[in-house]
Structure formats: structure tokens, C-alpha cells
Short mmCIF file of C-alpha atoms in Angstrom, two decimals:
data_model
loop_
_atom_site.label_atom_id
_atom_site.label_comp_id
_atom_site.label_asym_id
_atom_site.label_seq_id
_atom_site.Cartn_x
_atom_site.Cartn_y
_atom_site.Cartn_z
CA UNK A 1 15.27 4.38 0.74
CA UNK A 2 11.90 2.70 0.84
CA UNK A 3 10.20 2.65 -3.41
CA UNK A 4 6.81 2.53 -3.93
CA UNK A 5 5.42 1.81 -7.52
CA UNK A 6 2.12 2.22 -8.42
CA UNK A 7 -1.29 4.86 -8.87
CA UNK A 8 -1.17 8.82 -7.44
CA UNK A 9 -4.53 9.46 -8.41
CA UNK A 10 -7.21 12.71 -7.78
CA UNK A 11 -9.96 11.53 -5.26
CA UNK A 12 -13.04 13.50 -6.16
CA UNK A 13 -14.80 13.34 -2.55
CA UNK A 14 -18.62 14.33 -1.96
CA UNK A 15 -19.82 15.05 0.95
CA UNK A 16 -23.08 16.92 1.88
CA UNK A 17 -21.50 20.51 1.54
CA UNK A 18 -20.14 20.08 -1.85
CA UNK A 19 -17.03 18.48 -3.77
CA UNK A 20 -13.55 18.59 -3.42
CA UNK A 21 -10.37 17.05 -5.98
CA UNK A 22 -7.61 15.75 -3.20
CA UNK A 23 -4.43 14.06 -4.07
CA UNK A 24 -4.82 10.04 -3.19
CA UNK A 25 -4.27 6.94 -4.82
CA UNK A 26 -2.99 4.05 -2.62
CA UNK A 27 1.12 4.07 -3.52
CA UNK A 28 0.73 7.97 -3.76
CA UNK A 29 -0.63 7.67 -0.14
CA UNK A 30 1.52 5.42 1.58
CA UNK A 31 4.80 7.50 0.36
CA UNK A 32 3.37 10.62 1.74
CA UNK A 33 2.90 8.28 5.05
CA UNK A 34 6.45 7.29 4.53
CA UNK A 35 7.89 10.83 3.88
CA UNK A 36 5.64 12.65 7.03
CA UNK A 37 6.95 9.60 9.25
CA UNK A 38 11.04 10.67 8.43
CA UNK A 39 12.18 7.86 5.71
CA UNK A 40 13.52 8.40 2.60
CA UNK A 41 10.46 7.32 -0.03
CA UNK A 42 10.85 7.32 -3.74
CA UNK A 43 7.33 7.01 -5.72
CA UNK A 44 7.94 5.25 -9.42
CA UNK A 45 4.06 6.48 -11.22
CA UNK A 46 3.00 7.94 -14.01
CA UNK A 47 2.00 11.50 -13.62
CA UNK A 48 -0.26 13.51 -16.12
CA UNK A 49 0.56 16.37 -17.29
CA UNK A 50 -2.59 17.96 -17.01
CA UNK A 51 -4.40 20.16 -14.21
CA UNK A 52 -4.65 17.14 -12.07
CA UNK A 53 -1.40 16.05 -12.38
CA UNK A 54 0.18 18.84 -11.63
CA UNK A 55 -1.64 19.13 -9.06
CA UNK A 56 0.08 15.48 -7.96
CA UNK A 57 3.32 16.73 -8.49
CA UNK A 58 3.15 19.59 -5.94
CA UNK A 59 1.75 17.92 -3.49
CA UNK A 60 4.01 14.85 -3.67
CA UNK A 61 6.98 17.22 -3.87
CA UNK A 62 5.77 19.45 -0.72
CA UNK A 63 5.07 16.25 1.16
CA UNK A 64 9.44 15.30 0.36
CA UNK A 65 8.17 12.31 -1.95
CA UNK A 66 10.92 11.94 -4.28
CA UNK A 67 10.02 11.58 -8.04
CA UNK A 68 13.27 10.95 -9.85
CA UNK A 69 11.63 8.10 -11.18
CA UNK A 70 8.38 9.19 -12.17
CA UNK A 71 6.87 9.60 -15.14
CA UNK A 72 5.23 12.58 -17.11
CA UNK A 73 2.51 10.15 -19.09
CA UNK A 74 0.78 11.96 -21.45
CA UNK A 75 -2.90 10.46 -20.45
CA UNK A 76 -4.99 12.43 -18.45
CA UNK A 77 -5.17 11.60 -14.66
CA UNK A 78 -7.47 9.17 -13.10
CA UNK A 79 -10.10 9.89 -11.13
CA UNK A 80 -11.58 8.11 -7.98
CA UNK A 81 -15.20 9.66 -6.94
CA UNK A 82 -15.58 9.44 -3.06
CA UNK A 83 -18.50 9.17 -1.37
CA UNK A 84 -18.58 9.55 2.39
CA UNK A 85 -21.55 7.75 4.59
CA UNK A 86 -22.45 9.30 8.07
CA UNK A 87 -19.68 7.55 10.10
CA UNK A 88 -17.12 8.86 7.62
CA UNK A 89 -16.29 5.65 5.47
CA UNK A 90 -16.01 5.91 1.83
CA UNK A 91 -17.11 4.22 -1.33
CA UNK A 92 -15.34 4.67 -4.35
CA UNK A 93 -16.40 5.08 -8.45
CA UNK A 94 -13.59 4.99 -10.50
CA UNK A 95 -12.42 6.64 -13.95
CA UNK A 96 -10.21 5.15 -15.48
CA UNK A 97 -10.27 4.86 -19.26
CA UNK A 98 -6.99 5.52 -20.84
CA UNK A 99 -5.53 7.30 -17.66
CA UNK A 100 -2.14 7.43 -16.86
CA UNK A 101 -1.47 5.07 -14.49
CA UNK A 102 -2.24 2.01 -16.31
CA UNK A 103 -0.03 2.60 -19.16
CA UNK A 104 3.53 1.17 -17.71
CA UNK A 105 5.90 -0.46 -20.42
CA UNK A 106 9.23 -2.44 -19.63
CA UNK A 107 11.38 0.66 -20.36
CA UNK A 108 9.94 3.05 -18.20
CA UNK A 109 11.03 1.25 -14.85
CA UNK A 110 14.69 1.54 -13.22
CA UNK A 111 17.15 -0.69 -12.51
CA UNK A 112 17.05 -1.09 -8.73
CA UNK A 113 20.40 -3.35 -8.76
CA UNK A 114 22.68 -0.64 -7.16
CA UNK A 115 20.40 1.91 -5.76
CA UNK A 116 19.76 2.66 -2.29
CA UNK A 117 16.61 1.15 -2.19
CA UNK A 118 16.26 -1.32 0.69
CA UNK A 119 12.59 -1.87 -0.14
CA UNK A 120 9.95 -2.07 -2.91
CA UNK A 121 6.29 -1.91 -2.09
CA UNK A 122 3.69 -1.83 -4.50
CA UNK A 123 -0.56 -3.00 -4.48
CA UNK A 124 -3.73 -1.73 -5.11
CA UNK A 125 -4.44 -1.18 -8.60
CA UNK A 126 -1.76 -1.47 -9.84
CA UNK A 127 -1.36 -5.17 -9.65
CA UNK A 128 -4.86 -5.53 -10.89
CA UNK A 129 -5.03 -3.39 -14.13
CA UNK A 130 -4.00 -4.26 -17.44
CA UNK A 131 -1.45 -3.44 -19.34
CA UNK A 132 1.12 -2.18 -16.28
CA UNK A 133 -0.30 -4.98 -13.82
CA UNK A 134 1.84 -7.50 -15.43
CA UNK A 135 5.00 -5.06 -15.89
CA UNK A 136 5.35 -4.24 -12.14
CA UNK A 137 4.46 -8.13 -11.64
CA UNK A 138 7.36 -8.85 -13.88
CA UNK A 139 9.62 -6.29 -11.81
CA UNK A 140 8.32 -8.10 -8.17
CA UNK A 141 9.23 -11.16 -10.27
CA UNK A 142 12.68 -9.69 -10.29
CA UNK A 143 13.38 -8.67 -7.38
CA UNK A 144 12.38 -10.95 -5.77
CA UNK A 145 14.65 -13.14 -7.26
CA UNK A 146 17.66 -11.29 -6.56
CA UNK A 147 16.97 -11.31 -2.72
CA UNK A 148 18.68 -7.65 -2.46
CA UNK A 149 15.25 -5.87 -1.12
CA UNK A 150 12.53 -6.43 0.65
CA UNK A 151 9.91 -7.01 -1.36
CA UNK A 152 5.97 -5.56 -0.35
CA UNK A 153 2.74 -5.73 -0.98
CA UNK A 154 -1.02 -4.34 -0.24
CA UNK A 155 -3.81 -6.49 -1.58
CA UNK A 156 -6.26 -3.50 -1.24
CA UNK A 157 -9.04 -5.30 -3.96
CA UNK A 158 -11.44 -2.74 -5.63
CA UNK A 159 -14.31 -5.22 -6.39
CA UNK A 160 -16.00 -2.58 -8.15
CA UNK A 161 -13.20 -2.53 -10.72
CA UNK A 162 -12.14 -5.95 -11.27
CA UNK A 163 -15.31 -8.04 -10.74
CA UNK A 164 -14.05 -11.50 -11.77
CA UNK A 165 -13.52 -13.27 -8.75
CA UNK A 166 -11.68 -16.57 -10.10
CA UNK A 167 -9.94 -14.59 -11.84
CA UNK A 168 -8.60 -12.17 -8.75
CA UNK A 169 -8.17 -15.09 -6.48
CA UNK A 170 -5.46 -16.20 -9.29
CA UNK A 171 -4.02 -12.79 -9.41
CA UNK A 172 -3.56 -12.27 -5.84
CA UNK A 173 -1.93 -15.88 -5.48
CA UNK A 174 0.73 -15.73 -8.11
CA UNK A 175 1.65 -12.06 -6.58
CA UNK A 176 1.82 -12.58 -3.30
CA UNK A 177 4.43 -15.18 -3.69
CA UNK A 178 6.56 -12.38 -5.14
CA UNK A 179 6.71 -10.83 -1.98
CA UNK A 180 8.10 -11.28 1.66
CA UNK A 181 5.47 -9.07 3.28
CA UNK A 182 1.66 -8.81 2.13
CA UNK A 183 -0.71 -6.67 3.68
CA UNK A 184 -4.35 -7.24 3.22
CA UNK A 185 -7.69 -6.10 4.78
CA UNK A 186 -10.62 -8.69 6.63
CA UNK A 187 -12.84 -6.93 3.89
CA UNK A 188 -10.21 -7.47 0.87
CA UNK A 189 -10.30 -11.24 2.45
CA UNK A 190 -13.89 -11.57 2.97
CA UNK A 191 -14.94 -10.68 -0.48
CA UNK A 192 -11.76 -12.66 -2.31
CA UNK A 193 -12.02 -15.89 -0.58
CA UNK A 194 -15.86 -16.36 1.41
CA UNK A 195 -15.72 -19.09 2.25
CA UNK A 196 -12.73 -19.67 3.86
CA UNK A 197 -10.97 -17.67 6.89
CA UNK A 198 -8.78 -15.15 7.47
CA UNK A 199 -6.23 -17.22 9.06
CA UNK A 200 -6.28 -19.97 6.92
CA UNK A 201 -5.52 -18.01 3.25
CA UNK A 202 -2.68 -16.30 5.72
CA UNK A 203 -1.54 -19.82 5.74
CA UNK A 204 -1.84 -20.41 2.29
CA UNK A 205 0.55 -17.54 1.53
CA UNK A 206 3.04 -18.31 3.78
CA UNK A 207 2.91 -21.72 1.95
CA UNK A 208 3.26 -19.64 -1.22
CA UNK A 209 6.68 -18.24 0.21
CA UNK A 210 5.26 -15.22 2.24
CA UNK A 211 7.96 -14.57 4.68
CA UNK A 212 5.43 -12.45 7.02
CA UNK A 213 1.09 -11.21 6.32
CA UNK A 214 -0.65 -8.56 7.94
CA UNK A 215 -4.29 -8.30 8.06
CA UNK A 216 -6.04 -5.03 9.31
CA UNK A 217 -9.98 -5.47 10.71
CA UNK A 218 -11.17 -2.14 11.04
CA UNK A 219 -11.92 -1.30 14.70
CA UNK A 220 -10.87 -5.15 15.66
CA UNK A 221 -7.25 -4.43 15.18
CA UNK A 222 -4.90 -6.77 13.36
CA UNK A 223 -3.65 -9.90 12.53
CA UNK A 224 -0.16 -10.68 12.35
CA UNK A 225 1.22 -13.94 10.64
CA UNK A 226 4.91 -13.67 12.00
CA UNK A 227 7.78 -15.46 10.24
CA UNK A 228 7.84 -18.45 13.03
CA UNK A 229 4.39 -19.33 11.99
CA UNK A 230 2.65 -17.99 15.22
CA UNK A 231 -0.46 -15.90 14.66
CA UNK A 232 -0.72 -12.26 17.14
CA UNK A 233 -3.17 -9.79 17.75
CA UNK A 234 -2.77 -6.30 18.26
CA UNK A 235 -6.02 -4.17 18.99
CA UNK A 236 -6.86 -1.18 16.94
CA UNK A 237 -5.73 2.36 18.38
CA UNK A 238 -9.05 3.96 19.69
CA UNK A 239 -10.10 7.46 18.13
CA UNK A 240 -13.05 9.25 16.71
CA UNK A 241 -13.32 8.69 13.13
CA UNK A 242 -13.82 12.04 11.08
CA UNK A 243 -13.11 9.90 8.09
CA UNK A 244 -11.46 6.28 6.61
CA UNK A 245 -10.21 8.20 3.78
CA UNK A 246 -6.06 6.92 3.45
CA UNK A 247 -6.63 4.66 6.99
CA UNK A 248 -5.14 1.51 5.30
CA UNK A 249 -2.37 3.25 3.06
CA UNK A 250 -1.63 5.19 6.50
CA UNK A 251 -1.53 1.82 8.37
CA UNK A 252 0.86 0.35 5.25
CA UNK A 253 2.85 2.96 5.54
CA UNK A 254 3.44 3.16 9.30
CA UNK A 255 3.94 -0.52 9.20
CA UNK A 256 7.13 0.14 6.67
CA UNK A 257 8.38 2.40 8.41
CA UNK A 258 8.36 1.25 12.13
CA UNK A 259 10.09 -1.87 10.36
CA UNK A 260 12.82 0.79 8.53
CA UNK A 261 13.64 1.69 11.89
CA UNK A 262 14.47 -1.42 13.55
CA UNK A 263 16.56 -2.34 10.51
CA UNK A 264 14.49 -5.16 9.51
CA UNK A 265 14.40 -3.73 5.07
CA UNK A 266 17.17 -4.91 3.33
CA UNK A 267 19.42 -7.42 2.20
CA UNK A 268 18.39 -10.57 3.10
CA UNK A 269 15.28 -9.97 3.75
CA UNK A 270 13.50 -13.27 5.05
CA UNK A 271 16.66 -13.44 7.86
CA UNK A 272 15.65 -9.61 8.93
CA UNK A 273 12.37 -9.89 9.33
CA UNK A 274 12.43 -13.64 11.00
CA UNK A 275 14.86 -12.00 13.65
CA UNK A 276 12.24 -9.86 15.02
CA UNK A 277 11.15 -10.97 18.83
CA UNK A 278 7.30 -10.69 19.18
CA UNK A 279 7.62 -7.61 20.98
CA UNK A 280 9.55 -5.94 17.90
CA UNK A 281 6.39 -6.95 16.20
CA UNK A 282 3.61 -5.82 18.47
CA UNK A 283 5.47 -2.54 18.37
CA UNK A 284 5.87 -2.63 14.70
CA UNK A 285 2.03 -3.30 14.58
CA UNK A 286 0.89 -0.54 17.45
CA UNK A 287 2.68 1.79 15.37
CA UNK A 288 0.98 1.07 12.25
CA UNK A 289 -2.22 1.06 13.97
CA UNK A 290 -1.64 4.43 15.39
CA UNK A 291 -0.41 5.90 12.53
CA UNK A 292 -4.02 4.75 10.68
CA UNK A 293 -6.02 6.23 13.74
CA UNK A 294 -4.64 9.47 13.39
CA UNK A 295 -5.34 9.64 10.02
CA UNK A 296 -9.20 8.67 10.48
CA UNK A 297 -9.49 11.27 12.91
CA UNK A 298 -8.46 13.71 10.15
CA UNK A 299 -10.30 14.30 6.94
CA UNK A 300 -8.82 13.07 3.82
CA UNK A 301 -5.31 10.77 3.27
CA UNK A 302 -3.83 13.01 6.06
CA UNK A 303 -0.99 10.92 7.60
CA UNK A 304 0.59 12.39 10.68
CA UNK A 305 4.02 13.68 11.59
CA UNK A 306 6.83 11.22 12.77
CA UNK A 307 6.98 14.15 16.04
CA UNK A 308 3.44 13.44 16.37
CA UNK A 309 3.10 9.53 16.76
CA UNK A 310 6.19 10.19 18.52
CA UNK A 311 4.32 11.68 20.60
CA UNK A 312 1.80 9.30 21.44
CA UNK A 313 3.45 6.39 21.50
CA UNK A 314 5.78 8.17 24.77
CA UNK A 315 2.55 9.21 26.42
#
């Protein structure tokens, strides 16, 4: 069982014919991934109990996300406005005042010592915003130490939100030594650190402990820092792009799971993913990538079917 902690969120997206409130919220996103692609996915958020979070609920619960861990917050449910361009890619105003998400204390997290879980993946938001940032930091922290799970992150930056560079660049380099596998975009990268490059803050993580870093670059593909130190390349999966709505939470969770199924979550998790060859990888990564191209050529955070990349990746 794979946990994700962090935002499900309503995404409010506007488009030239109108408005429409969608489930979304990065976590929320990649466990739907995780549950359409066949693993076991349990979400840890806090869930309204208003319209919108019911909403949430049902459509976390039709999609097999498990929520034995979630919470029913009594906030209201945040909101993310989306606002599609004419190739489909969206930009994001955010409410989120008082909302639910935000609000974690110590007590309302679960002891992962004994469970199932082989995995804990978190990001987004949720690292960056005050007063839960710091107690899902604290439970990385944790975990982390115990070496029992591996341990996950997306960087997915919201400059929008959290404005203070310094102080993100800070943020982002006392988390991402929490974790053995950190996932980050060229645009997340660009804007947090630029003037450096992409490979070299790759290198600075894995300095910081990273065991593994992904970096997605839009229609370039992605960079892989494996465990050996060796930097790959896998090209993006072409398709025509209805939307970007989810692509990145889609390509998180497709990256989870393709490693799920070779094994390499778990227990000692630095020695399972260092005994991946490079063509374990470039699958694990061509996987991923499919997984977020199918979603872009869908509107909304609409992550395929494991039948369907199946599918594809046979053909």
C-alpha cells in the first residue's frame, strides 16, 4: 500500500464556455493515478464537510482511494481557480483562508510503524503551508528515520502562493533530504533556483541524501538522477494536448507505481531502488511519461486505466 498525505482540493476551471468545480489537488490526484493504475493507495487529508467536500469524498471513494485515514475537518474546502490558455495549460488562483487542508495537528496522523504501507509520498502544498507544512515535515522526519518505507516527494512550487524565494529555497532543501525520491518540474527548478541548472541542484540533493530525483520538462521529457550518480533522458510520450490539467500528479503517480511493480517500495529503500538496471529505469520513466500524456490528451486530472497504458506500452 502506497500513502499519500496532503491537499484534495475543488479546481474551479474557466474556460470560454463557462465554469466547472472538479475534484483536484496534487496528493488527491496522484492517488486517483495510483488507484486507476491497480495499487493499493491510501490518501491521509483533511476533507470538509461541506458541498465541496463531499463532493471529494465520492469521487475519491468511486476512484478505490482509500480514506481510513482521512479527516472530516470542519473548515470549508479550498478552492483552486483554473484558467486554461489556448494550448490547454493552466494557471492557478488559489483560496485558501482557513480551509481545511492546512489545519493538520500531531494527533491527527497514524502510526505507520506496522501498517502495510511500503511507501509515503507527499508535496505540493502541503509542504509549503503553515501550520500542517511542518507536521507532515515532522512525519517525513520520521520516517525517514526508521528506514521501513520509501519515502517521496513532489516539489510542485506554487509561486503565486508562497512568494518568498529565500525562504522556499530553504524549505525545499531541508525536505528533500527527508526523502529517497523527489520529483520536481524544469519550471518548479527554473523559478526556485535561476541561476543555477537543472542538473546541478539534482546534485545538490543527492548530496543532501536523495537516494534518486526526477525532473519532468514538459514536451522535452525527463531527467533522471539514478542512484549510481549517472544522469538519463527519457523523451516525453507524444500526444495532442486537450489540457495540462493533473499532467505532473499523473506523471508522479505513474512513476510510483511502475516502481510498485518491480518491487523497488519498501524496506530498505535506498538498496531497492539502487538495484534497478538502467533499463528498469527508462521503463519506470516511459511509463510515467505515458501515463502524463494520456492524461493531457483528456480534459481535467483524468488519469488512465492500468488496461489502458497496458495497452500502449504492448503496442
Amino acid at each position: 500500500m502506497i500513502v499519500v498525505a496532503g491537499e484534495a482540493l475543488i479546481d474551479l476551471v474557466v474556460t470560454a464556455d463557462g465554469q466547472r468545480a472538479v475534484p483536484g489537488g496534487s496528493p488527491a490526484n496522484v492517488a486517483v493515478t495510483l488507484a486507476r493504475l491497480d495499487q493499493p493507495v491510501r490518501l491521509l487529508a483533511r476533507l470538509g464537510t461541506d458541498e465541496y467536500g463531499r463532493q471529494l469524498a465520492e469521487h475519491l471513494s468511486a476512484n478505490r482511494v482509500d480514506l481510513g485515514w482521512a479527516v472530516r475537518a470542519e473548515q470549508p474546502t479550498s478552492v483552486a481557480v483554473a484558467t486554461l490558455n489556448a494550448a490547454g495549460q493552466a494557471s492557478y488562483e488559489f483560496r485558501l483562508d482557513g480551509t481545511a487542508d492546512w489545519q493538520w495537528t500531531p494527533q491527527e496522523l497514524p502510526e505507520l510503524a506496522g501498517s502495510t504501507a511500503t511507501a509515503l509520498h507527499t508535496g505540493s502544498l502541503a509542504l509549503a503551508l503553515a501550520p500542517g507544512a511542518r507536521v507532515l515535515e515532522d512525519l517525513l522526519a520520521r520516517e525517514r528515520r526508521r528506514d521501513g518505507r520509501t519515502v517521496s516527494i513532489d516539489v510542485n512550487l506554487r509561486p503565486s502562493i508562497v512568494t518568498d524565494r529565500a525562504a522556499e529555497q530553504a524549505r525545499v532543501r531541508r525536505q528533500v533530504g527527508l526523502a529517497h525520491l523527489v520529483k520536481a518540474s524544469d519550471e518548479d527548478l527554473a523559478w526556485l533556483h535561476p541561476d543555477r541548472t537543472v542538473p546541478d541542484v539534482m546534485a545538490e540533493w543527492r548530496e543532501a541524501g536523495v537516494c534518486c530525483a526526477v525532473v519532468t520538462r514538459g514536451a522535452d521529457g525527463a531527467w533522471l538522477l539514478a542512484p549510481d550518480g549517472s544522469m538519463h533522458q527519457e523523451p516525453a510520450v507524444p500526444t495532442t494536448v486537450v489540457d495540462t490539467v493533473g499532467a505532473g500528479d499523473a506523471f508522479t503517480g505513474g512513476l510510483l507505481a511502475a516502481l510498485a511493480d518491480l518491487d523497488a517500495l519498501g524496506d530498505r529503500p535506498v538498496d531497492r531502488l539502487a538495484a534497478l538496471t538502467v533499463e528498469q529505469w527508462a521503463t519506470v520513466l516511459r511509463q510515467a511519461a505515458l501515463v502524463a500524456a494520456l492524461t493531457c490528451a483528456r480534459r481535467g486530472a483524468d488519469p488512465p486505466s492500468r488496461a489502458e497504458v497496458a495497452a500502449l506500452l504492448g503496442a
